[in-house]
CSV table of C-alpha atoms in Angstrom, one decimal:
chain,number,residue,atom,x,y,z
A,157,MET,CA,49.0,66.5,67.0
A,158,LEU,CA,51.9,64.9,65.3
A,159,PHE,CA,55.4,66.8,64.3
A,160,ASN,CA,55.0,65.3,60.8
A,161,SER,CA,51.5,66.8,60.3
A,162,TYR,CA,50.2,69.8,58.5
A,163,SER,CA,48.4,70.9,61.7
A,164,TYR,CA,51.8,71.2,63.4
A,165,LEU,CA,53.3,73.3,60.8
A,166,LEU,CA,50.2,75.7,61.4
A,167,PHE,CA,50.5,75.4,65.1
A,168,LEU,CA,54.4,76.1,65.4
A,169,PRO,CA,54.5,79.6,63.5
A,170,VAL,CA,51.4,80.9,65.5
A,171,VAL,CA,52.9,79.8,68.9
A,172,PHE,CA,56.4,81.1,67.9
A,173,ALA,CA,54.9,84.5,66.8
A,174,ILE,CA,52.7,85.0,69.9
A,175,TYR,CA,55.6,83.9,72.4
A,176,TRP,CA,57.9,86.5,71.2
A,177,LEU,CA,55.1,89.3,70.8
A,178,ILE,CA,54.4,88.9,74.5
A,179,GLY,CA,58.0,90.3,75.0
A,180,ARG,CA,60.5,89.6,77.7
A,181,LYS,CA,57.9,89.0,80.5
A,182,ILE,CA,58.8,85.7,81.8
A,183,GLN,CA,55.4,85.1,83.5
A,184,TRP,CA,53.3,85.7,80.6
A,185,GLN,CA,55.7,83.6,78.3
A,186,ASN,CA,55.6,80.6,80.7
A,187,LEU,CA,51.9,81.0,81.0
A,188,PHE,CA,51.6,81.0,77.2
A,189,VAL,CA,53.9,78.0,77.0
A,190,VAL,CA,51.5,76.0,79.4
A,191,VAL,CA,48.5,76.9,77.4
A,192,ALA,CA,50.0,75.9,74.0
A,193,SER,CA,51.4,72.6,75.6
A,194,TYR,CA,48.0,71.8,77.0
A,195,PHE,CA,46.4,72.6,73.7
A,196,PHE,CA,49.0,70.5,71.8
A,197,TYR,CA,48.4,67.5,74.1
A,198,ALA,CA,44.6,67.9,73.9
A,199,CYS,CA,44.7,67.3,70.3
A,200,TRP,CA,45.2,63.7,71.1
A,201,ASP,CA,42.9,63.5,74.0
A,202,TRP,CA,41.8,66.3,76.3
A,203,ARG,CA,40.5,64.0,79.1
A,204,PHE,CA,44.2,63.1,79.8
A,205,LEU,CA,45.1,66.8,80.6
A,206,SER,CA,43.9,66.0,84.1
A,207,LEU,CA,46.9,63.4,84.5
A,208,ILE,CA,49.3,66.0,83.6
A,209,ALA,CA,47.9,68.5,85.9
A,210,LEU,CA,47.8,66.0,88.8
A,211,THR,CA,51.3,64.9,88.3
A,212,THR,CA,52.3,68.7,88.1
A,213,LEU,CA,50.5,69.7,91.2
A,214,SER,CA,51.5,66.6,93.3
A,215,SER,CA,55.2,67.2,92.4
A,216,TYR,CA,55.0,70.9,92.9
A,217,SER,CA,53.5,70.5,96.3
A,218,ALA,CA,55.8,67.7,97.3
A,219,GLY,CA,58.7,70.1,96.5
A,220,LEU,CA,57.5,72.7,98.8
A,221,ILE,CA,56.7,70.6,101.6
A,222,MET,CA,60.0,69.0,101.7
A,223,GLU,CA,61.6,72.5,101.9
A,224,ARG,CA,60.1,73.2,105.2
A,225,GLN,CA,62.9,73.8,107.9
A,226,ASP,CA,60.9,71.9,110.6
A,227,MET,CA,60.6,68.7,108.6
A,228,GLY,CA,62.7,65.8,109.7
A,229,ARG,CA,64.4,63.3,107.3
A,230,SER,CA,61.9,60.7,107.9
A,231,ALA,CA,58.9,63.2,107.1
A,232,ARG,CA,60.7,64.3,104.0
A,233,THR,CA,61.2,60.8,103.0
A,234,THR,CA,57.5,60.0,103.5
A,235,VAL,CA,56.4,62.9,101.4
A,236,ASN,CA,58.9,61.9,98.7
A,237,VAL,CA,57.7,58.2,98.7
A,238,LEU,CA,54.0,59.3,98.7
A,239,ASN,CA,54.5,61.4,95.5
A,240,ILE,CA,56.5,58.8,93.7
A,241,THR,CA,53.9,56.2,94.7
A,242,LEU,CA,51.1,58.4,93.3
A,243,ASN,CA,52.8,59.0,90.1
A,244,VAL,CA,54.1,55.4,89.5
A,245,GLY,CA,50.6,54.3,90.6
A,246,ILE,CA,49.0,56.2,87.8
A,247,LEU,CA,51.5,55.1,85.4
A,248,CYS,CA,50.9,51.5,86.4
A,249,VAL,CA,47.0,51.8,86.2
A,250,PHE,CA,46.8,53.0,82.6
A,251,LYS,CA,49.8,51.2,81.2
A,252,TYR,CA,50.1,47.9,83.1
A,253,LEU,CA,47.0,47.0,84.8
A,254,ASP,CA,45.4,45.0,81.9
A,255,PHE,CA,48.6,43.5,81.0
A,256,PHE,CA,49.3,42.1,84.6
A,257,THR,CA,45.7,41.1,84.9
A,258,ASP,CA,45.7,39.2,81.8
A,259,SER,CA,49.2,37.6,82.8
A,260,PHE,CA,48.0,36.5,86.1
A,261,GLY,CA,45.0,34.8,84.6
A,262,ARG,CA,47.3,32.9,82.1
A,263,LEU,CA,49.5,31.9,84.9
A,264,LEU,CA,46.5,30.5,87.0
A,265,ALA,CA,45.5,28.5,83.7
A,266,LEU,CA,48.9,26.7,83.8
A,267,PHE,CA,48.0,25.3,87.1
A,268,GLY,CA,44.5,24.2,86.0
A,269,MET,CA,42.7,27.2,87.6
A,270,HIS,CA,40.5,29.1,85.3
A,271,ALA,CA,39.7,32.7,86.5
A,272,ASP,CA,38.1,35.3,84.2
A,273,PHE,CA,39.6,38.5,85.3
A,274,PRO,CA,37.8,41.5,83.8
A,275,THR,CA,40.1,44.0,81.9
A,276,LEU,CA,39.3,47.7,81.8
A,277,GLN,CA,40.6,48.2,78.2
A,278,ILE,CA,42.2,51.3,79.3
A,279,ILE,CA,43.6,53.9,76.7
A,280,LEU,CA,47.3,54.5,77.2
A,281,PRO,CA,47.9,58.3,77.5
A,282,VAL,CA,50.5,59.3,75.0
A,283,GLY,CA,53.8,60.3,76.7
A,284,ILE,CA,52.8,59.4,80.2
A,285,SER,CA,56.2,57.5,80.8
A,286,PHE,CA,58.2,60.5,79.8
A,287,TYR,CA,56.5,63.3,81.9
A,288,THR,CA,56.0,61.1,84.8
A,289,PHE,CA,59.9,60.2,84.9
A,290,GLN,CA,60.6,63.9,84.6
A,291,ALA,CA,58.4,64.9,87.6
A,292,ILE,CA,59.7,62.1,89.7
A,293,GLY,CA,63.1,62.9,89.0
A,294,TYR,CA,62.4,66.6,90.2
A,295,THR,CA,61.2,65.4,93.5
A,296,ILE,CA,63.8,63.0,94.2
A,297,ASP,CA,66.4,65.9,93.5
A,298,VAL,CA,64.5,68.2,95.9
A,299,TYR,CA,64.6,65.5,98.5
A,300,ARG,CA,68.4,64.9,98.1
A,301,ARG,CA,68.7,68.9,98.2
A,302,GLN,CA,70.4,68.9,94.7
A,303,VAL,CA,67.6,71.3,93.4
A,304,THR,CA,66.0,74.0,95.1
A,305,PRO,CA,62.2,73.7,95.2
A,306,CYS,CA,60.4,75.8,92.7
A,307,ARG,CA,58.0,78.3,94.0
A,308,ASP,CA,56.4,79.5,90.7
A,309,LEU,CA,53.6,77.1,89.9
A,310,VAL,CA,53.4,78.4,86.2
A,311,ALA,CA,57.0,78.0,85.5
A,312,PHE,CA,56.8,74.5,87.0
A,313,SER,CA,54.0,73.6,85.0
A,314,ALA,CA,55.9,74.8,81.8
A,315,PHE,CA,58.8,72.5,82.8
A,316,ILE,CA,56.6,69.3,83.0
A,317,SER,CA,54.4,70.2,80.0
A,318,PHE,CA,56.7,71.9,77.6
A,319,PHE,CA,55.2,70.6,74.3
A,320,PRO,CA,58.4,70.0,72.2
A,321,GLN,CA,59.5,67.2,74.4
A,322,LEU,CA,56.2,66.3,76.3
A,323,VAL,CA,55.2,63.1,74.5
A,324,ALA,CA,58.7,61.6,73.7
A,325,GLY,CA,61.3,63.3,75.6
A,326,PRO,CA,64.2,64.0,75.9
A,327,ILE,CA,63.5,63.5,79.7
A,328,GLU,CA,64.8,66.6,81.2
A,329,ARG,CA,66.5,67.1,84.6
A,330,ALA,CA,65.2,69.8,86.8
A,331,ASN,CA,68.6,71.5,87.3
A,332,HIS,CA,68.9,71.9,83.5
A,333,LEU,CA,65.6,72.8,82.1
A,334,LEU,CA,63.7,74.3,85.1
A,335,PRO,CA,66.1,77.3,85.7
A,336,GLN,CA,65.5,78.3,81.9
A,337,PHE,CA,61.8,78.9,82.8
A,338,LEU,CA,62.9,81.0,85.7
A,339,GLN,CA,65.0,83.6,83.9
A,340,SER,CA,64.3,86.0,80.9
A,341,ARG,CA,64.8,84.6,77.4
A,342,HIS,CA,66.0,86.6,74.5
A,343,PHE,CA,65.4,85.8,70.9
A,344,CYS,CA,68.7,84.7,69.2
A,345,TYR,CA,68.6,84.6,65.3
A,346,ASN,CA,71.7,82.3,65.0
A,347,GLU,CA,70.1,79.9,67.5
A,348,ALA,CA,66.6,79.9,65.8
A,349,VAL,CA,68.3,79.4,62.5
A,350,ASP,CA,70.2,76.2,63.9
A,351,GLY,CA,67.0,75.1,65.6
A,352,CYS,CA,65.2,75.2,62.1
A,353,ARG,CA,68.2,73.4,60.5
A,354,GLN,CA,68.0,70.5,63.2
A,355,MET,CA,64.3,70.2,62.6
A,356,LEU,CA,64.7,69.9,58.9
A,357,TRP,CA,67.3,67.0,59.5
A,358,GLY,CA,64.7,65.5,61.9
A,359,PHE,CA,61.9,65.6,59.5
A,360,PHE,CA,64.3,64.0,56.7
A,361,LYS,CA,65.0,61.1,59.1
A,362,LYS,CA,61.3,60.6,60.2
A,363,ILE,CA,59.4,61.2,57.0
A,364,VAL,CA,62.0,60.0,54.3
A,365,VAL,CA,64.1,57.4,56.1
A,366,ALA,CA,62.0,56.0,59.0
A,367,ASP,CA,58.6,55.9,57.0
A,368,ASN,CA,60.2,54.2,54.0
A,369,CYS,CA,61.8,51.6,56.3
A,370,ALA,CA,58.4,51.2,57.8
A,371,VAL,CA,56.7,50.2,54.6
A,372,THR,CA,59.0,47.1,54.2
A,373,VAL,CA,59.1,46.3,57.9
A,374,ASN,CA,55.4,46.4,58.3
A,375,MET,CA,54.9,44.4,55.2
A,376,VAL,CA,57.3,41.5,56.2
A,377,TRP,CA,56.3,41.5,59.9
A,378,SER,CA,52.5,41.0,58.8
A,379,ASP,CA,53.4,37.7,57.4
A,380,TYR,CA,57.0,36.8,58.2
A,381,GLU,CA,56.5,33.1,57.8
A,382,THR,CA,56.2,33.3,54.0
A,383,TYR,CA,59.7,35.1,53.7
A,384,HIS,CA,63.1,33.5,53.7
A,385,SER,CA,66.3,34.3,55.4
A,386,PRO,CA,68.0,37.2,53.4
A,387,MET,CA,64.5,39.1,53.3
A,388,LEU,CA,64.1,38.7,57.1
A,389,ILE,CA,67.8,39.7,57.7
A,390,MET,CA,67.4,42.8,55.6
A,391,THR,CA,64.0,43.7,57.5
A,392,ALA,CA,65.8,43.4,60.8
A,393,ILE,CA,68.3,45.9,59.6
A,394,LEU,CA,65.8,48.3,58.3
A,395,PHE,CA,63.8,48.1,61.4
A,396,SER,CA,67.1,49.1,63.3
A,397,VAL,CA,67.4,52.1,61.2
A,398,GLN,CA,63.7,52.8,61.3
A,399,ILE,CA,63.6,52.9,65.2
A,400,TYR,CA,66.6,54.9,65.2
A,401,CYS,CA,65.6,57.6,62.6
A,402,ASP,CA,62.3,57.6,63.9
A,403,PHE,CA,63.1,58.5,67.7
A,404,SER,CA,66.2,60.4,66.9
A,405,GLY,CA,64.2,62.4,64.4
A,406,TYR,CA,61.7,63.2,67.0
A,407,SER,CA,64.4,64.4,69.3
A,408,ASP,CA,66.1,66.5,66.5
A,409,ILE,CA,62.6,68.1,66.0
A,410,ALA,CA,62.0,68.7,69.6
A,411,ILE,CA,65.4,70.1,70.3
A,412,GLY,CA,65.3,72.3,67.3
A,413,THR,CA,61.6,73.6,68.2
A,414,ALA,CA,62.9,74.3,71.6
A,415,LYS,CA,65.7,76.7,70.2
A,416,LEU,CA,62.9,78.6,68.6
A,417,PHE,CA,61.8,79.6,72.0
A,418,GLY,CA,65.1,80.3,73.6
A,419,ILE,CA,65.2,76.9,75.5
A,420,ARG,CA,68.0,74.4,75.2
A,421,LEU,CA,67.0,70.6,75.7
A,422,CYS,CA,69.7,68.0,76.2
A,423,ASP,CA,71.0,65.7,73.5
A,424,ASN,CA,69.4,62.3,73.4
A,425,PHE,CA,71.4,60.5,70.7
A,426,ARG,CA,75.1,60.4,69.6
A,427,THR,CA,75.5,58.1,66.6
A,428,PRO,CA,74.8,54.9,68.5
A,429,TYR,CA,75.2,52.7,65.7
A,430,PHE,CA,78.7,53.4,65.4
A,431,ALA,CA,79.2,52.2,69.1
A,432,TYR,CA,82.0,49.5,69.4
A,433,SER,CA,80.5,47.7,72.5
A,434,ILE,CA,77.1,47.5,74.0
A,435,SER,CA,78.0,49.6,77.0
A,436,ASP,CA,79.2,52.2,74.5
A,437,PHE,CA,75.9,51.9,72.6
A,438,TRP,CA,74.0,52.6,75.8
A,439,ARG,CA,76.1,55.7,76.3
A,440,ARG,CA,74.8,57.0,72.9
A,441,TRP,CA,71.2,55.7,72.7
A,442,HIS,CA,68.3,57.5,74.5
A,443,MET,CA,70.9,59.1,76.7
A,444,SER,CA,68.3,61.1,78.9
A,445,LEU,CA,66.7,57.9,80.0
A,446,LEU,CA,69.8,56.1,80.5
A,447,THR,CA,71.0,58.7,82.8
A,448,TRP,CA,67.8,58.7,84.7
A,449,PHE,CA,68.0,55.0,85.5
A,450,ARG,CA,71.8,55.4,86.3
A,451,ASP,CA,71.2,58.2,88.8
A,452,TYR,CA,67.7,57.2,90.3
A,453,ILE,CA,68.1,53.3,90.2
A,454,TYR,CA,71.7,52.0,89.6
A,455,ILE,CA,73.7,54.2,91.8
A,456,PRO,CA,71.2,54.1,94.8
A,457,LEU,CA,71.4,50.3,94.6
A,458,GLY,CA,75.3,50.4,94.8
A,459,GLY,CA,76.3,50.9,91.2
A,460,SER,CA,79.4,49.0,90.5
A,461,ARG,CA,81.2,49.7,93.9
A,462,GLN,CA,80.1,46.5,95.6
A,463,GLY,CA,81.5,43.7,93.8
A,464,LYS,CA,80.6,41.8,90.7
A,465,ARG,CA,77.7,39.9,92.0
A,466,LYS,CA,75.9,43.2,93.1
A,467,THR,CA,76.8,45.0,90.1
A,468,LEU,CA,75.4,42.3,87.8
A,469,ARG,CA,72.1,42.4,90.0
A,470,ASN,CA,71.9,46.1,89.7
A,471,VAL,CA,72.5,45.9,85.9
A,472,PHE,CA,69.7,43.4,85.8
A,473,VAL,CA,67.5,45.5,87.6
A,474,VAL,CA,67.9,48.4,85.6
A,475,PHE,CA,67.4,46.8,82.2
A,476,LEU,CA,64.4,45.0,83.6
A,477,VAL,CA,62.8,48.3,84.7
A,478,SER,CA,63.9,49.6,81.3
A,479,GLY,CA,61.9,46.8,79.5
A,480,LEU,CA,58.9,47.4,81.5
A,481,TRP,CA,59.3,51.2,80.9
A,482,HIS,CA,58.9,50.7,77.3
A,483,GLY,CA,55.6,48.7,77.4
A,484,ALA,CA,53.2,46.2,78.9
A,485,ASN,CA,54.4,43.2,76.9
A,486,PHE,CA,56.7,40.3,77.7
A,487,THR,CA,59.0,41.2,74.5
A,488,TYR,CA,60.1,44.4,76.0
A,489,ILE,CA,60.8,42.5,79.2
A,490,VAL,CA,62.8,39.9,77.3
A,491,TRP,CA,64.6,42.6,75.2
A,492,GLY,CA,65.7,44.4,78.5
A,493,LEU,CA,67.1,41.1,79.9
A,494,TYR,CA,68.8,40.3,76.6
A,495,HIS,CA,70.7,43.7,77.0
A,496,ALA,CA,71.6,42.9,80.6
A,497,LEU,CA,73.0,39.5,79.5
A,498,LEU,CA,75.2,41.3,76.9
A,499,PHE,CA,76.8,43.3,79.8
A,500,VAL,CA,77.7,40.1,81.8
A,501,PRO,CA,81.1,39.5,80.0
A,502,SER,CA,82.4,43.0,80.4
A,503,ILE,CA,81.4,43.1,84.2
A,504,LEU,CA,83.0,39.7,84.7
A,505,LYS,CA,86.1,40.9,82.9
A,506,LYS,CA,86.1,44.3,84.8
A,507,GLN,CA,86.9,46.0,81.4
A,508,SER,CA,88.4,49.3,82.3
A,509,GLN,CA,87.2,52.6,80.9
A,510,LYS,CA,90.5,53.2,79.2
A,511,THR,CA,90.2,49.9,77.3
A,512,ARG,CA,86.9,50.9,76.1
A,513,GLN,CA,87.8,54.0,74.5
A,514,HIS,CA,88.8,52.8,71.2
A,515,GLY,CA,87.2,50.3,68.9
A,516,SER,CA,87.6,48.9,65.3
A,517,VAL,CA,85.4,48.4,62.5
A,518,PRO,CA,84.8,44.7,63.4
A,519,SER,CA,83.7,45.7,66.8
A,520,VAL,CA,81.3,48.3,65.6
A,521,VAL,CA,79.7,45.7,63.2
A,522,PHE,CA,79.4,43.0,66.0
A,523,THR,CA,77.9,45.5,68.3
A,524,PHE,CA,75.4,46.5,65.6
A,525,VAL,CA,74.4,43.0,64.9
A,526,LEU,CA,73.9,42.2,68.6
A,527,VAL,CA,71.7,45.4,68.7
A,528,THR,CA,69.7,44.3,65.8
A,529,ILE,CA,69.0,41.0,67.2
A,530,GLY,CA,67.6,42.8,70.1
A,531,TRP,CA,65.4,44.9,68.0
A,532,VAL,CA,63.7,41.8,66.4
A,533,ILE,CA,62.6,40.8,70.0
A,534,PHE,CA,61.5,44.5,70.6
A,535,ARG,CA,59.5,44.5,67.4
A,536,ALA,CA,57.9,41.2,67.7
A,537,PRO,CA,54.1,41.3,68.7
A,538,SER,CA,54.8,38.3,71.1
A,539,ILE,CA,57.7,35.9,72.2
A,540,SER,CA,56.5,33.1,69.9
A,541,ASP,CA,56.6,35.6,67.1
A,542,ALA,CA,60.1,36.6,68.1
A,543,LEU,CA,61.2,32.9,68.0
A,544,GLY,CA,59.3,32.3,64.8
A,545,TYR,CA,61.1,35.1,63.1
A,546,PHE,CA,64.5,33.9,64.3
A,547,SER,CA,63.6,30.2,63.0
A,548,ALA,CA,62.6,31.5,59.6
A,549,VAL,CA,65.9,33.5,59.5
A,550,LEU,CA,67.8,30.1,59.7
A,551,GLY,CA,66.3,29.0,56.3
A,552,SER,CA,68.7,29.0,53.4
A,553,SER,CA,66.4,30.0,50.4
A,554,TRP,CA,66.7,33.3,48.7
A,555,THR,CA,63.9,36.0,48.3
A,556,LEU,CA,64.4,39.1,46.3
A,557,MET,CA,63.3,42.4,48.0
A,558,GLY,CA,60.6,44.6,46.4
A,559,LEU,CA,61.5,48.2,45.1
A,560,SER,CA,60.5,49.8,48.2
A,561,GLY,CA,62.9,47.7,50.3
A,562,TYR,CA,65.9,48.7,48.1
A,563,LYS,CA,64.8,52.3,48.2
A,564,ALA,CA,64.6,52.0,52.0
A,565,LEU,CA,68.0,50.6,52.2
A,566,ALA,CA,69.7,53.2,50.0
A,567,LEU,CA,67.9,56.0,52.1
A,568,ALA,CA,69.2,54.3,55.2
A,569,ALA,CA,72.7,54.2,53.7
A,570,VAL,CA,72.6,57.9,52.9
A,571,CYS,CA,71.4,58.9,56.5
A,572,MET,CA,74.0,56.8,58.3
A,573,VAL,CA,76.8,58.0,56.1
A,574,LEU,CA,76.0,61.7,56.6
A,575,GLU,CA,75.5,61.1,60.5
A,576,TYR,CA,79.0,59.4,60.7
A,577,VAL,CA,80.6,62.4,58.6
A,578,GLN,CA,79.0,65.1,60.8
A,579,ARG,CA,79.4,62.9,64.1
A,580,SER,CA,81.5,65.5,65.8
A,581,ARG,CA,78.8,68.3,65.2
A,582,ARG,CA,75.6,68.8,67.2
A,583,HIS,CA,73.5,67.5,64.2
A,584,VAL,CA,74.1,66.9,60.6
A,585,LEU,CA,73.0,70.3,59.4
A,586,ASP,CA,75.2,72.0,61.8
A,587,PHE,CA,77.3,74.1,59.3
A,588,SER,CA,79.4,76.1,61.8
A,589,ASN,CA,83.0,76.6,60.8
A,590,GLY,CA,82.5,74.5,57.6
A,591,SER,CA,84.6,75.2,54.4
A,592,LEU,CA,82.0,74.9,51.7
A,593,MET,CA,79.2,75.7,54.0
A,594,ARG,CA,80.4,79.3,54.4
A,595,TYR,CA,78.6,79.8,50.9
A,596,ALA,CA,74.9,80.5,51.3
A,597,GLY,CA,74.3,79.0,47.9
A,598,PHE,CA,75.8,75.7,48.8
A,599,ARG,CA,73.9,75.6,52.1
A,600,TRP,CA,70.5,76.4,50.2
A,601,LEU,CA,71.3,73.7,47.7
A,602,ILE,CA,71.4,71.2,50.6
A,603,TYR,CA,68.2,72.7,52.1
A,604,TYR,CA,66.3,72.4,48.9
A,605,ALA,CA,67.3,68.9,48.3
A,606,ILE,CA,66.0,67.8,51.7
A,607,LEU,CA,62.8,69.6,51.1
A,608,PHE,CA,62.4,68.1,47.7
A,609,SER,CA,63.1,64.6,49.2
A,610,LEU,CA,60.5,65.3,51.7
A,611,ASN,CA,57.8,65.8,49.0
A,612,ALA,CA,59.1,63.3,46.6
A,613,LEU,CA,60.4,60.4,48.7
A,614,SER,CA,57.8,60.5,51.6
A,615,ALA,CA,55.9,57.3,52.3
A,616,HIS,CA,52.6,56.7,54.2
A,617,GLN,CA,52.6,58.7,57.1
A,618,GLU,CA,53.5,56.8,60.4
A,619,SER,CA,53.1,57.7,64.0
A,620,PHE,CA,56.2,58.2,66.0
A,621,ILE,CA,57.2,54.8,67.6
A,622,TYR,CA,57.8,56.1,70.9
A,623,PHE,CA,54.6,57.8,71.4
A,624,GLN,CA,53.3,54.4,72.7
A,625,PHE,CA,55.7,54.4,75.5
């Protein structure tokens, strides 16, 4: 069930009404959240519900076992490692087994050995990377005694499977989301209205901006060899906007939906294309994943406390894992390593945090160009296609874009300008303390304009990009 579908527009009001009609009985609300979330996920493929249930039960049990007073550190470590191994093993089988099998066969072929390894053609369960990381983060926090193990299985199941952020995040931390399922929740009209506004802006970014960008991006990438450099450059820019509006649009819808149920999810984006350095970009892009890597991989490896050489190693490890996390393709690995290389100059110079607090327009533009180059690698079906795309960009002929391309650029410009103007607020339609926005008529004019654009400017419906991860 896609957020940008009519079925979701029917599903959400029904779930919202039943949830609050239940009253303030936490146990019943949590149980209904679990049922609704499992139904939501089953609309993709009910067979993979068993994976969510297994991840939930294994992480829940591991937390309770590690809480036992008579358990020594080595035993707790064993339980934690076994749970991580189980969950990562499930992730690897469904997401990477065929990729590594095929890659190993190609490697042997380079040495003249021909091996025909069978591939299982396993379907990738939607959202498996997101809820797996969320579950692993919980058990690590319990192991570190940073979080008290949850004894309420229903509440813990709601924490793992909460439908707004189940399939594409944000990746929530146990100390933030889990306590919200253990305490009574009250309907707040102002919070619900703000959630609807954030959802509306998320729908605008996805349906109007991202899907219109996708029309040109998909057209050019399907036959990029026939296009010349100006068109290819514009297409690269459009994909940068597409992937941002697609993913941050999902996050806005997820965060806004959660507010309707009295739940606060963490922010996931903070105007990343106005970053003035690569490190600043990663502090603004997919923040829930970055903090996960920071706390569970980068810092345990030593972070930046053990000299430049080990800092470089740790950065490369994090971005290598980040690339693999995004998918079973060498393009994602190269994309991760590309961003790791972009960190090298700042690490070698030991640029201070104070120095990085201010940027200029050229630094913002330069950072955007570097990020856009990376998105070309990310979007390419293969490494050879990425190289072919860059080679074609070096051409000098001129090709005009079609009408759809200009429309996408105009919509992208409007979206980015509004995001910049409202950068200090929680989202673009956050009208708190606004001068003109205190007038209801002016606010409703904006609402109607967005609703009109959703109908008049929508393109072919596209699935959310990050559902495949």
